[in-house]
CSV table of C-alpha atoms in Angstrom, one decimal:
chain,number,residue,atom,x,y,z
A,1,UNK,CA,75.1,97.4,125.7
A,2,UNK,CA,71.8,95.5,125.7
A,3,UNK,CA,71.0,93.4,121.8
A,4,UNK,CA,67.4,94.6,120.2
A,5,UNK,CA,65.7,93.0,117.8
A,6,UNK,CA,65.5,94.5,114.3
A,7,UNK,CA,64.0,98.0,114.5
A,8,UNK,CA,65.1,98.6,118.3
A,9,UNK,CA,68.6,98.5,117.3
A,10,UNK,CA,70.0,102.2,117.8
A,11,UNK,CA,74.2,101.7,118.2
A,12,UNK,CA,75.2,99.8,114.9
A,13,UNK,CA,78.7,101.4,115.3
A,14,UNK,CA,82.0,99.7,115.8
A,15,UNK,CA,82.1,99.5,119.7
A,16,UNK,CA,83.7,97.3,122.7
A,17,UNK,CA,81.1,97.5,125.5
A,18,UNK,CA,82.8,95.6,128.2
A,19,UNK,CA,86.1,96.9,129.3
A,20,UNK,CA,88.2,93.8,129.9
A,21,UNK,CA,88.2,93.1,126.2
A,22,UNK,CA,90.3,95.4,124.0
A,23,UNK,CA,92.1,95.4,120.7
A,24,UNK,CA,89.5,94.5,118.3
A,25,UNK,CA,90.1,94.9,115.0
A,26,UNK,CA,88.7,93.5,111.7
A,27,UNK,CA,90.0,93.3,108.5
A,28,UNK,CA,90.1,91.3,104.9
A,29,UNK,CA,92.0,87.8,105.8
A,30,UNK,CA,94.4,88.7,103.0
A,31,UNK,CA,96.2,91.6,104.9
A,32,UNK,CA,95.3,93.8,107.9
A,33,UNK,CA,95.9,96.1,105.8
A,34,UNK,CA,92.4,95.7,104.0
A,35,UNK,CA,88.8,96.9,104.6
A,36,UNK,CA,86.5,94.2,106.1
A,37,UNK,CA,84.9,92.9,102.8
A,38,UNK,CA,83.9,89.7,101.5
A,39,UNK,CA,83.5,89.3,98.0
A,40,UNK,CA,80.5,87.2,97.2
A,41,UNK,CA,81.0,84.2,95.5
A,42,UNK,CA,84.9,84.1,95.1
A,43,UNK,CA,86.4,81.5,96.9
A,44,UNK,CA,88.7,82.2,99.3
A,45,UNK,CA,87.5,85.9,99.9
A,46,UNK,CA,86.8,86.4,103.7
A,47,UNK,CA,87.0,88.6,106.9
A,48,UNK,CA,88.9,88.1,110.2
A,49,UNK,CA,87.7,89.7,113.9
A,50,UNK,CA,90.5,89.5,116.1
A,51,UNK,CA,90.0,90.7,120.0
A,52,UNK,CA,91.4,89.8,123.7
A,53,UNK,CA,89.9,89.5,127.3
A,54,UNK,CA,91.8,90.4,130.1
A,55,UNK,CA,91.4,87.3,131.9
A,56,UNK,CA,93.2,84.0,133.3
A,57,UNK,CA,91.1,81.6,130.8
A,58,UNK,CA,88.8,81.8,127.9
A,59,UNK,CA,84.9,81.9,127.8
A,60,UNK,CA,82.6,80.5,125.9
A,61,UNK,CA,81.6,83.2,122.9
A,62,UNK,CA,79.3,83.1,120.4
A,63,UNK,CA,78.3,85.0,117.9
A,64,UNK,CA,75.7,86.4,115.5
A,65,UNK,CA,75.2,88.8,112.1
A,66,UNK,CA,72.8,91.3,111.5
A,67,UNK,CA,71.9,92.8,108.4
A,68,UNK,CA,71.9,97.1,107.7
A,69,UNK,CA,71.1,98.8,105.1
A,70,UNK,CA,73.4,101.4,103.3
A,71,UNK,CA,72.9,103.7,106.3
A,72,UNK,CA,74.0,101.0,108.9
A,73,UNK,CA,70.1,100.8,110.1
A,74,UNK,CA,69.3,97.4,110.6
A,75,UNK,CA,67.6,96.2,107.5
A,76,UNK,CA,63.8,94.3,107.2
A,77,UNK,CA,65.4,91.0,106.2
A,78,UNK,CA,64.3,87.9,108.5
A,79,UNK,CA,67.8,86.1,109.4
A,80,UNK,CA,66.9,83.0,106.7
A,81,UNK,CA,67.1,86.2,103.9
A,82,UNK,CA,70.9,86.6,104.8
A,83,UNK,CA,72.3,83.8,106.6
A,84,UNK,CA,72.6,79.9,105.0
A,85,UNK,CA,72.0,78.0,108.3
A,86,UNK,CA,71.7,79.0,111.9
A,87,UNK,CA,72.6,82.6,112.7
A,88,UNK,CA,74.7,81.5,115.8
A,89,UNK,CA,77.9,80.9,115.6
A,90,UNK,CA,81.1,79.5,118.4
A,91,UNK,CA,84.4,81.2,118.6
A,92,UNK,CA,86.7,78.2,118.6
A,93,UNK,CA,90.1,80.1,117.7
A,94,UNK,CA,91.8,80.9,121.0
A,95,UNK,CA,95.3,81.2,122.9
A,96,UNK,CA,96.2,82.3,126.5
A,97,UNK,CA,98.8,85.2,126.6
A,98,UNK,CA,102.5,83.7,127.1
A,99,UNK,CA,105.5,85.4,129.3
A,100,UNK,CA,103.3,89.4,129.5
A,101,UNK,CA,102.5,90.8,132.9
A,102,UNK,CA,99.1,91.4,132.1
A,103,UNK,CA,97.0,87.9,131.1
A,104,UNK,CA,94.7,87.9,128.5
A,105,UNK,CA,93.2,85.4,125.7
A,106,UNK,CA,93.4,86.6,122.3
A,107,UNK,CA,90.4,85.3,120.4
A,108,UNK,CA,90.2,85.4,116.1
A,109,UNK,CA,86.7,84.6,114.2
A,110,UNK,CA,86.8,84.1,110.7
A,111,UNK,CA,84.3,84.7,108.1
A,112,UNK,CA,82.8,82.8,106.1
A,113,UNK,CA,82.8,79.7,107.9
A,114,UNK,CA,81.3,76.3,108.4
A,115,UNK,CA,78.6,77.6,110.8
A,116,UNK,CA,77.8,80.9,109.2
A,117,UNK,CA,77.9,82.1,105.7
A,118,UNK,CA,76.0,85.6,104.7
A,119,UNK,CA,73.7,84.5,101.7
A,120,UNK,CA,73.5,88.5,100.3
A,121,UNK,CA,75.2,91.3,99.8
A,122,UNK,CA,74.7,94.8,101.9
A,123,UNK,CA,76.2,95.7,105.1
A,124,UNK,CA,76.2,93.1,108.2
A,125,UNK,CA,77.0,93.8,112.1
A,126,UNK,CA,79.0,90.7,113.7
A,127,UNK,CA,78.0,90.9,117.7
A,128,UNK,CA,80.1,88.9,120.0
A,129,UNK,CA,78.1,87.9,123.3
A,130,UNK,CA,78.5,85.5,126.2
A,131,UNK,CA,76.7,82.4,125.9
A,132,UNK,CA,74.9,82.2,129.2
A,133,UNK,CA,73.8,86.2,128.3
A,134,UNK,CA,72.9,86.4,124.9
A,135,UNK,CA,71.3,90.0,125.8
A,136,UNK,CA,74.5,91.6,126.4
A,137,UNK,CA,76.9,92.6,123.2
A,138,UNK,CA,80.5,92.1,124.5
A,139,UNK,CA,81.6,93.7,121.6
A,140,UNK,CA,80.4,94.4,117.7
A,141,UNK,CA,82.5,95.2,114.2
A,142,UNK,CA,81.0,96.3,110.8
A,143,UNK,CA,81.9,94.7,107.8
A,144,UNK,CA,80.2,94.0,104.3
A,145,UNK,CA,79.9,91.4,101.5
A,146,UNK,CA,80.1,92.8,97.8
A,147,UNK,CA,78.7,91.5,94.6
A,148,UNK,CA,81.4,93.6,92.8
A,149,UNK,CA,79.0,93.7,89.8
A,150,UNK,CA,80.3,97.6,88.8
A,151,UNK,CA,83.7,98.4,88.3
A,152,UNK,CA,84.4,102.0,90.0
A,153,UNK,CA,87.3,104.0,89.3
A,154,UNK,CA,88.3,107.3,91.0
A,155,UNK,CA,90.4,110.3,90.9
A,156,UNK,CA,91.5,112.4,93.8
A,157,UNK,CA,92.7,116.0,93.1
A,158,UNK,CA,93.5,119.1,95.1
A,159,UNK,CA,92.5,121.3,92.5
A,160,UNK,CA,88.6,121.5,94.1
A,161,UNK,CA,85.5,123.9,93.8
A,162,UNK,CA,86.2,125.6,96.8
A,163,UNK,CA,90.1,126.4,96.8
A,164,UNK,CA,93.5,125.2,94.8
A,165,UNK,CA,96.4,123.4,96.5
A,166,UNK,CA,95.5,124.3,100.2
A,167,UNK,CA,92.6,122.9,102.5
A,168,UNK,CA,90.5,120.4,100.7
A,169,UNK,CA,90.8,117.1,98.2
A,170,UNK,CA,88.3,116.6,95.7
A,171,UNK,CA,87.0,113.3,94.6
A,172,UNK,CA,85.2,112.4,90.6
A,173,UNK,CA,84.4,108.9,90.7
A,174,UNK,CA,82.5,106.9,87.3
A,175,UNK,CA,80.8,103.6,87.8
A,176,UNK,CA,80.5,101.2,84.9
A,177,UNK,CA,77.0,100.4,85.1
A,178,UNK,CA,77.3,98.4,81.3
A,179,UNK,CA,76.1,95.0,81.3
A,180,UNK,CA,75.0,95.4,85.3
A,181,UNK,CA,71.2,95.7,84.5
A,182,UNK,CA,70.7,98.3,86.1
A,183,UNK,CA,67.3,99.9,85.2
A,184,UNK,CA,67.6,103.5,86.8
A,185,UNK,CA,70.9,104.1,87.9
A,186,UNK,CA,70.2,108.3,88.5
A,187,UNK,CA,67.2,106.9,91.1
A,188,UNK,CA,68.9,103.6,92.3
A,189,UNK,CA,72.2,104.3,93.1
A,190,UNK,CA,73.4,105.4,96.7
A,191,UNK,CA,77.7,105.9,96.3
A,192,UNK,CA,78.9,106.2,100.1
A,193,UNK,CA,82.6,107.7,100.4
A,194,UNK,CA,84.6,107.4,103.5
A,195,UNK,CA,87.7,108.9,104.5
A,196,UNK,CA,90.3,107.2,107.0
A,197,UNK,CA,87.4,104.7,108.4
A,198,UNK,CA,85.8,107.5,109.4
A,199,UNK,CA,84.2,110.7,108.0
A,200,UNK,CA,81.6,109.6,105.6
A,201,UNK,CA,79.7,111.4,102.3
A,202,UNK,CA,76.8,110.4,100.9
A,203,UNK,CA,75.5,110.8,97.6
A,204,UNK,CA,72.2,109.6,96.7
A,205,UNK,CA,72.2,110.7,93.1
A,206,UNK,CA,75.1,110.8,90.5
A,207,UNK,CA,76.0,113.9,88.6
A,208,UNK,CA,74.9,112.5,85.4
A,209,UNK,CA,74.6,109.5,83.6
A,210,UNK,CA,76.3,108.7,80.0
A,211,UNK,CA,75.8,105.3,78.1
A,212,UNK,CA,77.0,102.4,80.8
A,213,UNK,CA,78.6,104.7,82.8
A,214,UNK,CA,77.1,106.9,86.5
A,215,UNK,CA,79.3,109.7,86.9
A,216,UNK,CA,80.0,111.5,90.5
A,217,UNK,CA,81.3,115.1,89.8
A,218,UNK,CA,81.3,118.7,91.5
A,219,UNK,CA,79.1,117.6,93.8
A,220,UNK,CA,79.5,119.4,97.5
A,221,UNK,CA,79.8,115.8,99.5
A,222,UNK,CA,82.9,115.1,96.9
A,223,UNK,CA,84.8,117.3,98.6
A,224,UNK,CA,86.9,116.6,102.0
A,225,UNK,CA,88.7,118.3,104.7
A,226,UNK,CA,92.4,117.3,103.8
A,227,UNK,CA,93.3,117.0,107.3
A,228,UNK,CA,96.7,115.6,108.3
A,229,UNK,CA,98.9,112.3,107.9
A,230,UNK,CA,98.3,110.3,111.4
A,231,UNK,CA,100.9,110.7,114.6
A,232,UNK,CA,102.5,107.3,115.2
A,233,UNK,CA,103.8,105.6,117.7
A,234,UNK,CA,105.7,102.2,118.3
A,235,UNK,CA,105.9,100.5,121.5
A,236,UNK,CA,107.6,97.2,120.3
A,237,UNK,CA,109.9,97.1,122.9
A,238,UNK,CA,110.0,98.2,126.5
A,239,UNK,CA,113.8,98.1,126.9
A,240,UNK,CA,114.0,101.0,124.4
A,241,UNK,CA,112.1,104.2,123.7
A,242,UNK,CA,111.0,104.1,119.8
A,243,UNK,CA,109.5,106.4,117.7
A,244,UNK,CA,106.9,108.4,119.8
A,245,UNK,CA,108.3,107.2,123.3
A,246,UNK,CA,109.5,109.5,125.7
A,247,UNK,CA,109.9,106.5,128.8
A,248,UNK,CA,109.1,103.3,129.7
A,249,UNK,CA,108.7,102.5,133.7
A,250,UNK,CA,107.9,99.8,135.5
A,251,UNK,CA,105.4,100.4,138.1
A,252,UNK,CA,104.1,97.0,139.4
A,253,UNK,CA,102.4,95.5,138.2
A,254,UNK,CA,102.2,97.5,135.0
A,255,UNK,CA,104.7,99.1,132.4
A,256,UNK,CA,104.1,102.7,131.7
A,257,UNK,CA,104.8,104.2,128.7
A,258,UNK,CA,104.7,107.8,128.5
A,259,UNK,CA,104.3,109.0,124.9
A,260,UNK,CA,106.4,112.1,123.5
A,261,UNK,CA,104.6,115.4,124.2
A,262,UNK,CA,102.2,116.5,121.6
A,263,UNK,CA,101.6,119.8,120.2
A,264,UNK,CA,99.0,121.6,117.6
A,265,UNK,CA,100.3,121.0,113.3
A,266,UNK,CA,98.0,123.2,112.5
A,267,UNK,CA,99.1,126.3,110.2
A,268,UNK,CA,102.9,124.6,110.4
A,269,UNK,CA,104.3,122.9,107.0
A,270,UNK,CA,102.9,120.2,106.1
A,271,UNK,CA,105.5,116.9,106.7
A,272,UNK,CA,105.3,113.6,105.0
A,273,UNK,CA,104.7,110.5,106.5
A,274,UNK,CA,103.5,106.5,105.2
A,275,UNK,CA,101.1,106.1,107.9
A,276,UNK,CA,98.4,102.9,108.2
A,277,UNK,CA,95.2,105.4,107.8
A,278,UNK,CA,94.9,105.7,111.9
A,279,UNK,CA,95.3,101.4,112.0
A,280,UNK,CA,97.3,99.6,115.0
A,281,UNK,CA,99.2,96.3,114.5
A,282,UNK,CA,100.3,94.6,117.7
A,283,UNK,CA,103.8,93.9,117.3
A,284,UNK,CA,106.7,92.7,119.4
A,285,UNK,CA,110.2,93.1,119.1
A,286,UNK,CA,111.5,89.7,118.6
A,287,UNK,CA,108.4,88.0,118.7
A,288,UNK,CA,107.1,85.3,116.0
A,289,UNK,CA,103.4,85.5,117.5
A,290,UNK,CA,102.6,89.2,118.7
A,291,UNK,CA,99.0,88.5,119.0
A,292,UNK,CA,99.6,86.2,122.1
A,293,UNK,CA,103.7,87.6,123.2
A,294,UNK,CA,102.7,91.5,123.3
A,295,UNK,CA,102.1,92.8,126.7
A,296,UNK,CA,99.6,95.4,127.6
A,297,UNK,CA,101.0,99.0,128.6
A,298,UNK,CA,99.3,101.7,130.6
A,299,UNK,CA,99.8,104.4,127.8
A,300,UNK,CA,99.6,108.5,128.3
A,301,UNK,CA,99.3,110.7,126.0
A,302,UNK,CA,99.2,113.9,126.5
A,303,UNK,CA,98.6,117.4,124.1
A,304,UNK,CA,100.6,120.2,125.2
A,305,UNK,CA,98.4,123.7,124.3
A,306,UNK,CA,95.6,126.3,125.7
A,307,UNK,CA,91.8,124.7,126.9
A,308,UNK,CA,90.1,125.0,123.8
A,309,UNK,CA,86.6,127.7,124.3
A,310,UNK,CA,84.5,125.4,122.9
A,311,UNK,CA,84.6,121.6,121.9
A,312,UNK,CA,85.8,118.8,123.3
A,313,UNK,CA,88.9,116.8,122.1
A,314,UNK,CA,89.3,113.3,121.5
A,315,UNK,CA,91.9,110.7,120.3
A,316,UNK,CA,90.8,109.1,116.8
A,317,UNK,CA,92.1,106.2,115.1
A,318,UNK,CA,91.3,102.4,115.1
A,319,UNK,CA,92.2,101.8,118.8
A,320,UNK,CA,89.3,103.9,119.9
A,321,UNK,CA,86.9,102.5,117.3
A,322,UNK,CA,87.2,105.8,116.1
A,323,UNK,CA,84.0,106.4,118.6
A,324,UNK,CA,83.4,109.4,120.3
A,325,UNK,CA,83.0,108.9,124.1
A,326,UNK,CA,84.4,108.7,127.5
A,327,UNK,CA,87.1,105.8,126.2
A,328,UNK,CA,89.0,108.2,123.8
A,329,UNK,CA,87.6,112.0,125.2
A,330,UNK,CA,90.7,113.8,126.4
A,331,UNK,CA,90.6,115.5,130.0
A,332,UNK,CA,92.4,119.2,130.6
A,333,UNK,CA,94.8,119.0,133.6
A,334,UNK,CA,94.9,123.0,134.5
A,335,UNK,CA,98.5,121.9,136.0
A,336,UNK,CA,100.3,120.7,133.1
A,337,UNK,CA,98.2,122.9,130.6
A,338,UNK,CA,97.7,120.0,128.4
A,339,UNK,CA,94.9,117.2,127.4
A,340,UNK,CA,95.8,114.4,128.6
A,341,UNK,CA,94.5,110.3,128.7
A,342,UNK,CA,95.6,106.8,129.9
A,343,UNK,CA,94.9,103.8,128.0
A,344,UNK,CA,95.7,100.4,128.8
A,345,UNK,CA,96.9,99.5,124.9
A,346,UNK,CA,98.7,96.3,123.3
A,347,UNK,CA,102.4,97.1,122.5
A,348,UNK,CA,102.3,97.5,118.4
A,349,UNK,CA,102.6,100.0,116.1
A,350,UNK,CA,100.0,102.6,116.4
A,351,UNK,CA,98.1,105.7,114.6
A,352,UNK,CA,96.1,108.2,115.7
A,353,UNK,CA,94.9,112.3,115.8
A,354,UNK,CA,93.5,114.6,118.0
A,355,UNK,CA,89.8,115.9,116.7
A,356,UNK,CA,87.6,118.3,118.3
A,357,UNK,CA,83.7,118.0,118.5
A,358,UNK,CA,81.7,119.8,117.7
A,359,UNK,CA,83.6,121.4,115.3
A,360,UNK,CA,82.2,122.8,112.1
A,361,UNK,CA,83.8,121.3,109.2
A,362,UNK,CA,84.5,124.4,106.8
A,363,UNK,CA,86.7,125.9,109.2
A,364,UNK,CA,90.5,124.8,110.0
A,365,UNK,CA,90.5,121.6,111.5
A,366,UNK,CA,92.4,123.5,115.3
A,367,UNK,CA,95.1,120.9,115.9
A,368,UNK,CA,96.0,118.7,113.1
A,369,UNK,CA,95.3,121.0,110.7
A,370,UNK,CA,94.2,120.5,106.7
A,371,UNK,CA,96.8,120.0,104.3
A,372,UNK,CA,96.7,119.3,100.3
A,373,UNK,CA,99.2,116.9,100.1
A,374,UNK,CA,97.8,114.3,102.4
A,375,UNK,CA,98.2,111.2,101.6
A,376,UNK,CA,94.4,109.9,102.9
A,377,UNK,CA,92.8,106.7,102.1
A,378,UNK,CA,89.1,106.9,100.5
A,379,UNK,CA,86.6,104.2,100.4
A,380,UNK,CA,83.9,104.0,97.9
A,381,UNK,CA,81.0,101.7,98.6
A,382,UNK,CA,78.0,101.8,95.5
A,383,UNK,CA,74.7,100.9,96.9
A,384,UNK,CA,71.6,100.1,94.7
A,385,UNK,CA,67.6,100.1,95.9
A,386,UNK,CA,65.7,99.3,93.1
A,387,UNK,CA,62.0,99.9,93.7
A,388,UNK,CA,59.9,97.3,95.8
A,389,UNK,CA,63.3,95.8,96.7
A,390,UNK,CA,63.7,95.2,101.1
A,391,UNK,CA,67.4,96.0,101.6
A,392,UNK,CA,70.5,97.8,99.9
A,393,UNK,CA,72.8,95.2,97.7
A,394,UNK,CA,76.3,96.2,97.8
A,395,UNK,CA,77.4,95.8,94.3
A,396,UNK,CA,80.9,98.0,93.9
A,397,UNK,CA,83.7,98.8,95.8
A,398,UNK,CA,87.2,100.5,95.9
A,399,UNK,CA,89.8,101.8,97.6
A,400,UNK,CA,92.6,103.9,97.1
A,401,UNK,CA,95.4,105.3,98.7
């Protein structure tokens, strides 16, 4: 994965492009739990990227931001017009595996920091490179820095414009534009809505506008696919098979862990589960430091039903950077008629779902299915553009569960 300057840049996704380093995950500081943002101006408000070589020692990594617009394109902005100093930064935070089969250094970059602070709001790609090859991206994770200048609140129904308590959930969202000087919110407002990390709306233009107030309503891209709640599995402890663990072997010099057979959910009854929204944690059984104590675990899944005609299918959740591509696509072995993939993964407590591609989006989603009750989590990200400005400002967020 070769680093372009600004205009060149074509793959602003989440993405590891070197396959020794694995488990990357950002997140607000606060809680893993939280979307990358950084909340401009309030102290203490910050993102963490945590990742880990498979290796006997650590490297020298640096690091550097660039700034997209609301569509993740790389934005006009000369590096002074987003980031106070230099726009290089060292990754100092880093610990050598301890007592796991398979070595590794886990590495964690905080940001803001003393080297690098984003100036601006908007959206900003953090790429993680090798000093003595500052051409090649190791590995690169979104996040975004929020003026939080418009308050947005949200409602989420199943009662939608297409159908009643079945296949879809519907979203009305109002943005309190009073006070935020705004001087053509219908024109200047860009509301992005994603679902699970993943499946993104956008609307470039609110339903209406009322005194200090932009209103999203019956508009097509407010309606999702409800899908399903995320498959889990835990592989805290190799000694004993949790939940979604058929076996653990040891075959030297790796453990295996094969997963329980999966089947199609779609057109069964729908079943209730608190997942993490398709999220991993590493976690270890007895362990007061995961990130350094969890081993790594050749894991196979495998998805018990008929070769689809058409599409392709494909493991989704964070530990695939919910990318589409030969590191989560799903081969058919004839033999076992099933879709099956091996991944080295970090034991933890994992999410994920099968998806097909292409598949069109207005019909059943083939093997999770679409279900009302879902428990999904949205994110709503308010852009505005005001005329003659150079980038999108990020100026409200939210999101809900």
């Amino acid at each position: 994965m070769l680093w372009l300057r600004v205009g060149a840049v074509v793959d602003t996704q989440n993405g590891v492009f070197d396959p020794n380093f694995k488990s990357m995950r950002i997140y607000g500081s606060a809680n893993p739990m939280l979307s990358p943002i950084i909340h401009l101006g309030e102290a203490g408000s910050a993102v963490t990227l945590s990742f880990d070589e498979i290796a006997e020692d650590s490297r020298y990594l640096r690091y550097r931001l660039l700034h997209c617009n609301a569509d993740w394109r790389p934005s006009e902005l000369i590096e002074s017009d987003y980031v106070n100093g230099f726009n290089i930064g060292e990754i100092y935070s880093y610990a050598l595996s301890q007592r796991t089969l398979v070595h590794y250094v886990h590495y964690d970059l905080t940001l803001p920091n003393e080297e690098v602070q984003p100036l601006i709001s908007g959206n900003y790609l953090l790429q993680v490179y090798d000093d003595d090859d500052p051409d090649e991206v190791l590995l690169q994770a979104r996040f975004m820095v929020s003026e939080e200048r418009v308050p947005l609140t949200v409602k989420v129904t199943s009662s939608t414009d297409v159908d009643y308590n079945s296949r879809h959930q519907q979203l009305e969202v109002e943005a309190d534009t009073e006070g935020a000087g705004i001087g053509d919110p219908f024109n200047d407002l860009q509301l992005q809505i994603v679902r699970n990390g993943s499946l993104t709306h956008y609307l470039d233009k609110p339903q209406r506008i009322v005194p200090g107030k932009a209103i999203y309503a019956h508009q097509k891209p407010l309606i999702f696919p409800a899908g399903n709640e995320y498959r889990r599995f835990e592989s805290t402890n190799v000694r004993y098979a949790g939940m979604g663990i058929e076996e653990f072997q040891l075959i030297e010099p790796y453990y295996h862990v094969k997963l329980t057979d999966d089947s199609p959910r779609a057109y069964r009854n729908y079943v209730y589960d608190e997942g993490q929204s398709g999220r991993f944690f590493p976690n270890l059984l007895f362990s007061d430091d995961p990130d350094i104590e969890a081993d790594y675990l050749v894991t196979h899944f495998q998805l018990t039903m008929p070769r689809l005609r058409t599409g392709d299918v494909y493991l989704e959740g964070d530990f695939t950077q919910r990318r589409r591509d030969s590191d989560s696509k799903m081969i058919y072995d004839e033999g076992l008629g099933a879709y099956v993939k091996t991944l080295m993964l970090k034991q933890g407590l994992y999410n994920y779902q099968y998806v097909v591609e292409p598949s069109a989006e207005s019909e059943q989603n083939p093997i999770e299915g679409d279900y009302f009750e879902t428990n999904n989590e949205y994110q709503l990200l308010l852009y505005l553009r005001e005329p003659g400005a150079r980038y999108d400002r990020l100026i409200g967020t939210l999101t809900v569960r």
